[in-house]
Coordinates of C-alpha atoms in Angstrom, one line a residue:
X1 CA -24.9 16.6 -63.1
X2 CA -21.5 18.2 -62.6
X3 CA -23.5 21.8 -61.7
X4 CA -25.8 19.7 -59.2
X5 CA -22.8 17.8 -57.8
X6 CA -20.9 21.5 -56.8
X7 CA -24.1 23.3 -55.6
X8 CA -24.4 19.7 -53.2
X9 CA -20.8 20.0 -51.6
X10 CA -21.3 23.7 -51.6
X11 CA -24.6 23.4 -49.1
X12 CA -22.9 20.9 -47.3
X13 CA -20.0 23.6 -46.2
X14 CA -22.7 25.9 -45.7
X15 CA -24.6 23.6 -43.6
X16 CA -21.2 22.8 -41.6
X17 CA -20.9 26.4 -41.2
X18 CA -24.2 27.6 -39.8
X19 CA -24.1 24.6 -36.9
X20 CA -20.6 24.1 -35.9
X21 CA -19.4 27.4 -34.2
X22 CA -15.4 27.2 -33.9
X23 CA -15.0 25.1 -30.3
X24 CA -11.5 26.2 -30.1
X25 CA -12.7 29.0 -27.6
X26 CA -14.6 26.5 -25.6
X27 CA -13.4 25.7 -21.9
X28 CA -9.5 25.4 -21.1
X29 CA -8.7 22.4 -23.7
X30 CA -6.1 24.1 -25.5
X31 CA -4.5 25.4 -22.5
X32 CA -3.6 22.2 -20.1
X33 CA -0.9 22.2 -19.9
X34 CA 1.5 19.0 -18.2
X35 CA 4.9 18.0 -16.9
X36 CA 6.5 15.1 -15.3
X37 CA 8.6 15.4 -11.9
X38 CA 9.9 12.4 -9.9
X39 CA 9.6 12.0 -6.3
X40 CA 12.6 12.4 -3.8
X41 CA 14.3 8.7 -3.9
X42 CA 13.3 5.4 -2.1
X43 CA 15.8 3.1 -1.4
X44 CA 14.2 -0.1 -0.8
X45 CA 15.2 -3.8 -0.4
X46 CA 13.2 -6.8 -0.2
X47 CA 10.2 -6.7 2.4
X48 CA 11.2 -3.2 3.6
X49 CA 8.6 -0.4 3.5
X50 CA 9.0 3.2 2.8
X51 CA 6.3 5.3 4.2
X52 CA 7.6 8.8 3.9
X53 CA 6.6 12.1 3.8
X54 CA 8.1 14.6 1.6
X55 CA 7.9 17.9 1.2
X56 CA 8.1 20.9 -1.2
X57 CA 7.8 18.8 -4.0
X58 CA 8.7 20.2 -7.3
X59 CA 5.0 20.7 -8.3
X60 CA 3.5 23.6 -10.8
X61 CA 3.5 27.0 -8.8
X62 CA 1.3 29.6 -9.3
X63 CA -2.5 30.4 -9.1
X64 CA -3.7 27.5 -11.4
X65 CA -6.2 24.9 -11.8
X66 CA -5.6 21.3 -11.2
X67 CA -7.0 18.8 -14.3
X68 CA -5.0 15.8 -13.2
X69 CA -3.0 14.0 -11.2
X70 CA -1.2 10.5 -12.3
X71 CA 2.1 8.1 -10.9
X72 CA 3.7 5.5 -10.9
X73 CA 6.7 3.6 -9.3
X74 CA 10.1 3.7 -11.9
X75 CA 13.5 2.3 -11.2
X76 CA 16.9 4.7 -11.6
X77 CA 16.4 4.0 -15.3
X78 CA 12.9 5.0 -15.3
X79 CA 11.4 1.4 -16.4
X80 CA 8.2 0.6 -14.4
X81 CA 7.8 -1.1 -11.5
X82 CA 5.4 -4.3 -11.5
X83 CA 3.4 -4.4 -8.2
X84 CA 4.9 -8.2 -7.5
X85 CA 8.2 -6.5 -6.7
X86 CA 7.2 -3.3 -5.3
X87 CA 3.7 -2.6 -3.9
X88 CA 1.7 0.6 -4.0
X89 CA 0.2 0.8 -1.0
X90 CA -1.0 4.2 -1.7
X91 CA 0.3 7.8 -2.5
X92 CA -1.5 10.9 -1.9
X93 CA -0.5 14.7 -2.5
X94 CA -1.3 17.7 -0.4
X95 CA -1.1 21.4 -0.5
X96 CA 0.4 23.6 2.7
X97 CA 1.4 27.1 3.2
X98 CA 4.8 27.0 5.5
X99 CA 6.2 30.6 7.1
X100 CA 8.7 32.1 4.6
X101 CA 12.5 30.9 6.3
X102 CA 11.0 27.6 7.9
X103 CA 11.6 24.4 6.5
X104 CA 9.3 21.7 7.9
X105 CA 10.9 17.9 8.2
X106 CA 9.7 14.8 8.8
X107 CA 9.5 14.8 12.7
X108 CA 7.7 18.5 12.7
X109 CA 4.4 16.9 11.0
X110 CA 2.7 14.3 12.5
X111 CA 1.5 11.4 10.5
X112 CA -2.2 11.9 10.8
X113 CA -3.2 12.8 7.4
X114 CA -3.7 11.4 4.2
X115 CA -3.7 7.0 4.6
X116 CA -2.0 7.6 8.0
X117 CA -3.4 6.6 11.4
X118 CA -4.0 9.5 14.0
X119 CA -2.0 10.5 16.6
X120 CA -4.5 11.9 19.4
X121 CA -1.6 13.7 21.5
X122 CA -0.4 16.0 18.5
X123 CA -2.7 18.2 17.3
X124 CA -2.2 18.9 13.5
X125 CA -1.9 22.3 12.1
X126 CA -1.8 23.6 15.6
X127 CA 0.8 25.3 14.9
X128 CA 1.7 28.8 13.5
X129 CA 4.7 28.2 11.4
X130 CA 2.7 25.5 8.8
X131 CA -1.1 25.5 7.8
X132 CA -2.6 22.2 6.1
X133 CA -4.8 23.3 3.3
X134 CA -7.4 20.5 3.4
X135 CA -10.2 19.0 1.4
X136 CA -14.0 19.6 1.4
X137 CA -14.4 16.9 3.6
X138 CA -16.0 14.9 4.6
X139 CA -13.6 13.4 6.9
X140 CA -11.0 16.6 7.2
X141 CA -9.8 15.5 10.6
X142 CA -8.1 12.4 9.3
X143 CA -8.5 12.4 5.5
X144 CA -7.4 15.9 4.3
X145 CA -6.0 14.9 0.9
X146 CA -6.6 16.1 -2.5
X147 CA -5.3 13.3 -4.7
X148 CA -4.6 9.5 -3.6
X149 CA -4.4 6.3 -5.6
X150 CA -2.5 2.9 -4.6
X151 CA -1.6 -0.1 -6.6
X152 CA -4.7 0.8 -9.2
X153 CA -2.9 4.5 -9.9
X154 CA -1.7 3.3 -13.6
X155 CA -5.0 2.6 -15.0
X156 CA -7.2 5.1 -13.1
X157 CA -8.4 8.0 -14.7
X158 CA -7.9 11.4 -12.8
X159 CA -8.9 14.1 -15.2
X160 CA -11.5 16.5 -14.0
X161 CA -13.6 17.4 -17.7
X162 CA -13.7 20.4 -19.2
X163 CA -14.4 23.8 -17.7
X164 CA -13.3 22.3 -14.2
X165 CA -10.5 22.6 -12.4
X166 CA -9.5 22.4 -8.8
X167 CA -8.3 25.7 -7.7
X168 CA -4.9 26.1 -5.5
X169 CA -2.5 29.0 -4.3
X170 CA -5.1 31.6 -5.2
X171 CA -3.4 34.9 -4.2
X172 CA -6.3 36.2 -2.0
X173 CA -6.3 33.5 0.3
X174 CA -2.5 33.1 0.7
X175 CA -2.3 34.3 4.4
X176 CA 0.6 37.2 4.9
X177 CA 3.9 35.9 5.3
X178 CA 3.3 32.7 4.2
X179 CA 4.5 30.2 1.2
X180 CA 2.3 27.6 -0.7
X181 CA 4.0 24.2 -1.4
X182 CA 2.9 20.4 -2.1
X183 CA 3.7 17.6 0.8
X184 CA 3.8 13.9 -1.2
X185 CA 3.0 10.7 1.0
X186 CA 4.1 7.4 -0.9
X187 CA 3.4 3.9 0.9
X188 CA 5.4 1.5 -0.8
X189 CA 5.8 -2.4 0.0
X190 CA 9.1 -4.2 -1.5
X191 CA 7.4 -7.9 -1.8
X192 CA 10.6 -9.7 -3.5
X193 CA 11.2 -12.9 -1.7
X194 CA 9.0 -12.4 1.3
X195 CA 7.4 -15.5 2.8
X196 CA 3.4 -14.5 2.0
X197 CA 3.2 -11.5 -0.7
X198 CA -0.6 -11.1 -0.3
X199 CA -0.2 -11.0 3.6
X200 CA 2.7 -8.5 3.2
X201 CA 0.5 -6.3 1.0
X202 CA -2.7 -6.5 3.2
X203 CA 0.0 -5.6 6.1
X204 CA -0.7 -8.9 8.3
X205 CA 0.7 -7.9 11.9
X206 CA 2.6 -11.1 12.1
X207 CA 4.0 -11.2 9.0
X208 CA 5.8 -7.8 10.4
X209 CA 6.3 -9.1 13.8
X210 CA 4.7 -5.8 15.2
X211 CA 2.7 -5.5 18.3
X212 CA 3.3 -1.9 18.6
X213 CA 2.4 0.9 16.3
X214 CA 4.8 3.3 15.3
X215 CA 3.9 5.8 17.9
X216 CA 4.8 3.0 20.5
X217 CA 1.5 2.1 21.5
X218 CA 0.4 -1.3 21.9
X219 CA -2.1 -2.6 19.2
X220 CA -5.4 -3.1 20.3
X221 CA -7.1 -6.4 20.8
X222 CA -8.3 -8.4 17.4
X223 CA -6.2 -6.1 15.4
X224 CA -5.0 -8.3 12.7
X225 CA -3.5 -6.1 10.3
X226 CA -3.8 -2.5 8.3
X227 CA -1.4 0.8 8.9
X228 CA -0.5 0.3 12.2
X229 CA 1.5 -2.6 11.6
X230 CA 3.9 -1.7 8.2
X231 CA 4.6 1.9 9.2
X232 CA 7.6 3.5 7.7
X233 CA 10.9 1.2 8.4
X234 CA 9.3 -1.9 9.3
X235 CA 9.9 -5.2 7.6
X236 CA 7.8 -8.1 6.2
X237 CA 9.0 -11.8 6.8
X238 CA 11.2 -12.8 3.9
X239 CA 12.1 -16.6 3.2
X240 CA 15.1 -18.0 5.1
X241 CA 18.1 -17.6 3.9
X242 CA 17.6 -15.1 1.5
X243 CA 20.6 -12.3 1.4
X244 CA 18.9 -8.8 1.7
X245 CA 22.5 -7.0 0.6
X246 CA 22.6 -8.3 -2.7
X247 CA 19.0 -6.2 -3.5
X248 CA 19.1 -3.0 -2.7
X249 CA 17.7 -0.4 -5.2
X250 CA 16.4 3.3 -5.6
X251 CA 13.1 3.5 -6.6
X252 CA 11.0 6.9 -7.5
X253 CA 7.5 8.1 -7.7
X254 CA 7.1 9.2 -11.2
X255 CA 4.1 11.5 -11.6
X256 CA 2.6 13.9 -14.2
X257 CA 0.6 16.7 -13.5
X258 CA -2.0 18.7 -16.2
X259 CA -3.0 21.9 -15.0
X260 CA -4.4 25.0 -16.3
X261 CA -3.5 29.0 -15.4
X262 CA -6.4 29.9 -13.5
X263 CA -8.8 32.5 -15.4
X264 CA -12.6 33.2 -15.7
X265 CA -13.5 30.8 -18.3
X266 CA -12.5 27.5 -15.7
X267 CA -15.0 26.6 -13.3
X268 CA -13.6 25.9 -9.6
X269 CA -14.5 22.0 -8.3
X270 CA -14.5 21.0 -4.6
X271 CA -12.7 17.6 -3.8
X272 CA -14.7 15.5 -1.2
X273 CA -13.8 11.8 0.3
X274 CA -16.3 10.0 1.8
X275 CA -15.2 7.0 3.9
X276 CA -17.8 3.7 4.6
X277 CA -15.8 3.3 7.7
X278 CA -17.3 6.9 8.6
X279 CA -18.8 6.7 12.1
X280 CA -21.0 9.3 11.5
X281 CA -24.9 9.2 12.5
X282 CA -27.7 11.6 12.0
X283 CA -28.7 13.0 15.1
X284 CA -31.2 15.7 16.3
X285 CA -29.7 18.9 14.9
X286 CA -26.9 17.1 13.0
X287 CA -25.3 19.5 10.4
X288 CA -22.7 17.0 8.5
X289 CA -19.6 19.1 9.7
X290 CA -16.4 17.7 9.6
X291 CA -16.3 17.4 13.5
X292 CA -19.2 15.0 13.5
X293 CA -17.0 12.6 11.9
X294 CA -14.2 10.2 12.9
X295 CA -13.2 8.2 9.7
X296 CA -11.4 4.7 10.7
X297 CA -9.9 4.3 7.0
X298 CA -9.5 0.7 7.0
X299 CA -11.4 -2.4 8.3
X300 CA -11.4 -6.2 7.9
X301 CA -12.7 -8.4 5.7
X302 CA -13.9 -11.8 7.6
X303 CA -14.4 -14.9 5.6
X304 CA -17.6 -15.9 4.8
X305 CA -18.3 -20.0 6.3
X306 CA -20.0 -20.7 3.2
X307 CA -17.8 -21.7 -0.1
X308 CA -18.7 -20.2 -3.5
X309 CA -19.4 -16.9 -5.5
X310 CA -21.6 -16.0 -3.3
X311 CA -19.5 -15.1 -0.5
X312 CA -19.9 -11.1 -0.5
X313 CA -19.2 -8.4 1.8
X314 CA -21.2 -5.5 1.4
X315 CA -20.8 -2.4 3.7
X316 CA -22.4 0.7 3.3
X317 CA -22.7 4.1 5.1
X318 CA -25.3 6.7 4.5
X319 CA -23.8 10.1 5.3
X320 CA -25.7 13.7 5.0
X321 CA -23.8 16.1 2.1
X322 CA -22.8 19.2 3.6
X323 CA -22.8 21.2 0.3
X324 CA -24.8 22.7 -2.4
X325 CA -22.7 21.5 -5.8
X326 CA -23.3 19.4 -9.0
X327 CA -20.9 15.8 -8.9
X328 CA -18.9 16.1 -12.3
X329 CA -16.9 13.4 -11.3
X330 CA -16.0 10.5 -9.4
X331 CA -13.5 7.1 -8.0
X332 CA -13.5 4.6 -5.6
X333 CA -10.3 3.3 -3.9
X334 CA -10.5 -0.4 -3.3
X335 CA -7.6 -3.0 -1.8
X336 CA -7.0 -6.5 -3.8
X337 CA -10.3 -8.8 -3.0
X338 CA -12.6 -5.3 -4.0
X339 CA -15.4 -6.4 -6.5
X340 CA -17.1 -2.7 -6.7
X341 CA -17.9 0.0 -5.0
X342 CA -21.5 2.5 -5.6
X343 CA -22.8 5.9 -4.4
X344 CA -26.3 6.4 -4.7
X345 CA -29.5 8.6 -3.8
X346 CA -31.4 7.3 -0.9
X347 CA -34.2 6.4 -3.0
X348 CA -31.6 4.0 -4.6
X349 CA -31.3 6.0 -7.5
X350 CA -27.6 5.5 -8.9
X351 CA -25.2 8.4 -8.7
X352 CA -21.9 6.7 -9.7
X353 CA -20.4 3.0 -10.0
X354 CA -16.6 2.1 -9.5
X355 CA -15.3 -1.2 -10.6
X356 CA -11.9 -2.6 -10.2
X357 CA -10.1 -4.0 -13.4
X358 CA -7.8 -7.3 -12.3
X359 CA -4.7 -7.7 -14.4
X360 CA -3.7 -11.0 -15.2
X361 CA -0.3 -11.1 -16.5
X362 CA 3.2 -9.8 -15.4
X363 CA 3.8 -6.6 -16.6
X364 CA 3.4 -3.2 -14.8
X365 CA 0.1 -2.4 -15.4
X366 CA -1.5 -5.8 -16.0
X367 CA -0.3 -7.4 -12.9
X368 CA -2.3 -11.1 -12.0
X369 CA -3.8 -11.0 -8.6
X370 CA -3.8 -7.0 -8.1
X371 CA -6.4 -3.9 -9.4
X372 CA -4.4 -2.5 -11.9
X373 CA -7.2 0.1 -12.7
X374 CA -10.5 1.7 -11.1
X375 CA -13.4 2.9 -13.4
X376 CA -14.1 6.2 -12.9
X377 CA -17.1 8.2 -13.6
X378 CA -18.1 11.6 -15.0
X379 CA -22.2 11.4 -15.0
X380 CA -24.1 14.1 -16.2
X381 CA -24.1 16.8 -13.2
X382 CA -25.5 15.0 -10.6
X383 CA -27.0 17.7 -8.1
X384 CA -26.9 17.6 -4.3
X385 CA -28.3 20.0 -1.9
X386 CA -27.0 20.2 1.4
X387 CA -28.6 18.0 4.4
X388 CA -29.5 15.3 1.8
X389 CA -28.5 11.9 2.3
X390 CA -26.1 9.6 0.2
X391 CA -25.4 6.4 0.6
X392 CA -22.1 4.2 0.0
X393 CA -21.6 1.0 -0.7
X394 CA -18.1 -1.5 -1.1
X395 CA -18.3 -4.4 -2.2
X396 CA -15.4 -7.0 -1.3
X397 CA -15.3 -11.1 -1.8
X398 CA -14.8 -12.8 1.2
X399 CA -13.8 -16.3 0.3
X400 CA -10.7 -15.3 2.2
X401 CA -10.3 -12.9 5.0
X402 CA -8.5 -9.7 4.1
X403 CA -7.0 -7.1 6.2
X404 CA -6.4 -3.5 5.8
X405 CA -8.7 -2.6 3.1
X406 CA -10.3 0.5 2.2
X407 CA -13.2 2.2 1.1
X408 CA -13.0 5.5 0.3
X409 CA -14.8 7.2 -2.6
X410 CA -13.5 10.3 -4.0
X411 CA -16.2 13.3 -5.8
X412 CA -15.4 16.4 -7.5
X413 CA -18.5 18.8 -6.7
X414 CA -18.8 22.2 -9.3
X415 CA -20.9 25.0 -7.5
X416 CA -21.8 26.4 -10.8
X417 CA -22.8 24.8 -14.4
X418 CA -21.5 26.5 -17.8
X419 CA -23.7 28.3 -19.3
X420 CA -24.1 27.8 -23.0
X421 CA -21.3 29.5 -24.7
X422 CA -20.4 31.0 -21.6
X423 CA -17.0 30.9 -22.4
X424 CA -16.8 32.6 -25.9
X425 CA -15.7 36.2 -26.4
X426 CA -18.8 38.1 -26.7
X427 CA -17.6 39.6 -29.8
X428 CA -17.0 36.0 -31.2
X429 CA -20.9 35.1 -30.1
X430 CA -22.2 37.8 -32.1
X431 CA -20.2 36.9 -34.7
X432 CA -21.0 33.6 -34.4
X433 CA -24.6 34.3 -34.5
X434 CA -24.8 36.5 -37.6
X435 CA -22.3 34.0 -39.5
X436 CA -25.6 31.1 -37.9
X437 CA -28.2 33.2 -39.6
X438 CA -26.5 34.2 -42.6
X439 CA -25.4 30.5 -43.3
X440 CA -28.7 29.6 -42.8
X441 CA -30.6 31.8 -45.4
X442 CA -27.8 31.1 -48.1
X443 CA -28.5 27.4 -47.5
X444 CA -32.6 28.4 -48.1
X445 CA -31.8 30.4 -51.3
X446 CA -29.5 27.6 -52.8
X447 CA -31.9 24.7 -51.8
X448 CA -34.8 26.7 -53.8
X449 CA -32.7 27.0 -56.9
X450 CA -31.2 23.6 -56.8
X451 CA -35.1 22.5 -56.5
X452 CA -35.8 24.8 -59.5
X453 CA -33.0 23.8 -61.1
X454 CA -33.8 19.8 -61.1
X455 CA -37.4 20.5 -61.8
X456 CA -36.0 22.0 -65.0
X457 CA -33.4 19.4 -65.8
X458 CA -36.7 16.8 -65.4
X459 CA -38.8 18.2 -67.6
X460 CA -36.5 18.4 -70.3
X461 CA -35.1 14.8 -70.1
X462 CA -38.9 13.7 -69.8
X463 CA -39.3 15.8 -73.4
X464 CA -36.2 14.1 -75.0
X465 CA -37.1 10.9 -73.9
X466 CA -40.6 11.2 -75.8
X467 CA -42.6 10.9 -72.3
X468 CA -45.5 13.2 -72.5
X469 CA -46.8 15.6 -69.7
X470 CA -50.0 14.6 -67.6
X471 CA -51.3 17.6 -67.9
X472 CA -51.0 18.0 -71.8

């Protein structure tokens, strides 16, 4: 039994060997690699917001491929933040070529990007010394980021799968003269001791006392709350009394990138952002070009007049894809009072579901009362063909009103699939394949003998044993 228990373990590695090809060559797993920079500091104190923009970032230079994108808010010691003291609003990070020898600042780039509102008298990336390297789309004329999470950025997965990457700085498409750097937006909310944290969150206009947004224009009728009222430098109510001195601190966004070098075995994946607050509408010759849309970013939530779980909103937008592409991956940004949010096929056949996780405790990361976390999903390539039709959907509850709340759904689009082994050394693949067929036939062979072997074995047991052959 000792003979037959060796020849077993030794068609077992055989067996191993003839259907598991080394993966090590496969895709760009063993070359992400990852660092961790913090932002430029925020000095808040209690119901101040920062909403800055900052640019040339330290940020991975180079030709490379993007894999991920995570943060968080830290103190000066680097201990986490909980959301009950300091909100995340949002943060969201985008590329930019700038002229060699100019340095742009705050006032040289309007604010109508990423989260912000727009400014319709400044025309962004009109002019020659910056370009704004923007997303797929949909929505580039107001939503032009790449990556862009709020309060659910700790528990959010960003990593685009294996062989994809989102390509940046490629060489050939740096324009002459020009530099490529990373502009970071972070919208943060300092809640300690304010009057109403929910309302300071949701950015209630009189909570801030604001009747003008921060280009100085007067807010327009029924606007409760949202953006335009807890711009950078404004201030939420805090309870009477309270001594705003004695708080101060200096806060950071910490945030860790994984990227890869760019080569020919990653696959390049286009970031698009659809938004259900899109006004787009098909039209006779509509064409799903960015110019068709104007994205409002945030709307309100009105309470229902019933009481119950069964007070839903549900909003959705059907919008027409203006790609060819396979969805590898996808995430839904929701606000506190989200419940879910879907993109589907217009037959109503599901594409990808995001679902807020609640935390309910008091540590960062499992805060009670905020999302802490979005589900994201990486379906089996999903593919779209350009001029068809997707629909959106958010889901909020509305036993309470909520202002300022969002609906945007991020989705990572490949133009190409792998093909098998596409990414193995065609030296190795040959090898591979004679190792396949050779393992194979020795398996054969050493089956047969072990057969032969056993039969043998049988016979002469059933002999000892006194048992007499059925065909004596």
């Amino acid at each position: 039994m000792a003979l037959y228990r060796g020849i077993s373990s030794f068609v077992l590695l055989l067996v191993a060997l003839s259907t598991s090809p080394s993966h090590g060559f496969l895709g760009t797993e063993k070359k992400i690699k990852s660092a961790v920079f913090l932002s430029p500091k925020l000095v808040m104190n209690p119901g101040s917001v920062a909403n800055p923009f900052l640019f040339d970032i330290d940020f991975p230079r180079g030709h490379i491929g993007l894999k991920g994108f995570d943060a968080e808010v830290v103190d000066e010691s680097g201990n986490p933040v909980p959301l009950h003291e300091t909100y995340l609003h949002h943060w969201v990070v985008q590329p930019y070529y700038v002229r060699k020898g100019f340095e742009l600042s705050q006032r040289d780039m309007p604010r109508n990007h990423g989260f912000a509102r727009q400014d319709p008298e400044r025309n962004l990336g009109s002019r020659s010394d910056y370009i704004l390297v923007k997303n797929g789309g949909l929505c580039r004329n107001s939503v032009r980021h790449y990556f862009g999470l709020g309060s659910e950025t700790r528990k959010t997965s960003t990593y685009l799968p294996d062989p994809y990457a989102i390509e940046f700085d490629n060489p050939e498409e740096r324009p002459d003269g020009y530099e490529f750097k990373w502009l970071l937006n972070i919208h943060a909310i300092d809640t300690r001791s304010v009057v109403d944290k929910s309302g300071c969150t949701e950015c209630r206009c009189d909570l801030y006392n604001v009747t003008i947004d921060e280009y100085g224009r007067a807010l327009r009728p029924g606007y409760n709350g949202g953006l335009y009222c807890c711009y950078d430098k404004t201030q939420c109510l805090v309870r009477s009394g309270f001594d705003n001195g004695e708080k101060t601190r200096t806060l950071y966004l910490k945030y860790t990138v994984r990227w890869v070098d760019w080569d020919t075995t990653v696959l390049p994946a286009k970031v698009y952002i659809l938004d259900v607050t899109d006004s787009w509408e098909r039209s006779q010759g509509s064409t799903g070009d960015s110019q068709e849309h104007y994205c409002h970013v945030e709307y309100e939530v009105k309470p229902c007049k019933a009481n119950g779980d069964g007070c839903v909103d549900v909003k959705k937008k059907s919008l027409m894809m203006p790609f060819n592409g396979y969805i590898v991956y996808g995430v839904a940004h929701q606000h506190a009072g989200g419940i879910g949010a879907a993109l589907y096929r217009e037959d109503g056949e599901g594409i990808c579901s995001s679902m807020p996780k609640y935390g309910n405790g008091d540590e960062p990361g499992n805060e009670a009362g905020y999302i802490v976390g979005m589900s994201s999903c990486y379906p089996e390539p999903v593919r779209v063909t350009n001029g068809e039709t997707l629909t959106l959907e958010f889901n909020y509850s509305n036993t309470h009103g909520h202002t300022g709340v969002m609906g945007l759904f991020y989705i990572l689009v490949a133009q190409q699939l792998p093909e098998p082994e596409s990414s193995l050394p065609a030296l190795f693949q040959a090898h591979a394949k004679s190792v396949s067929v050779l393992a194979f036939l020795a398996v054969t062979v050493v089956v047969a003998v072990i057969v032969l072997i056993a039969a043998v074995v049988y016979r002469g047991q059933n002999r000892e044993d006194g048992y007499q052959s059925l065909s004596k």
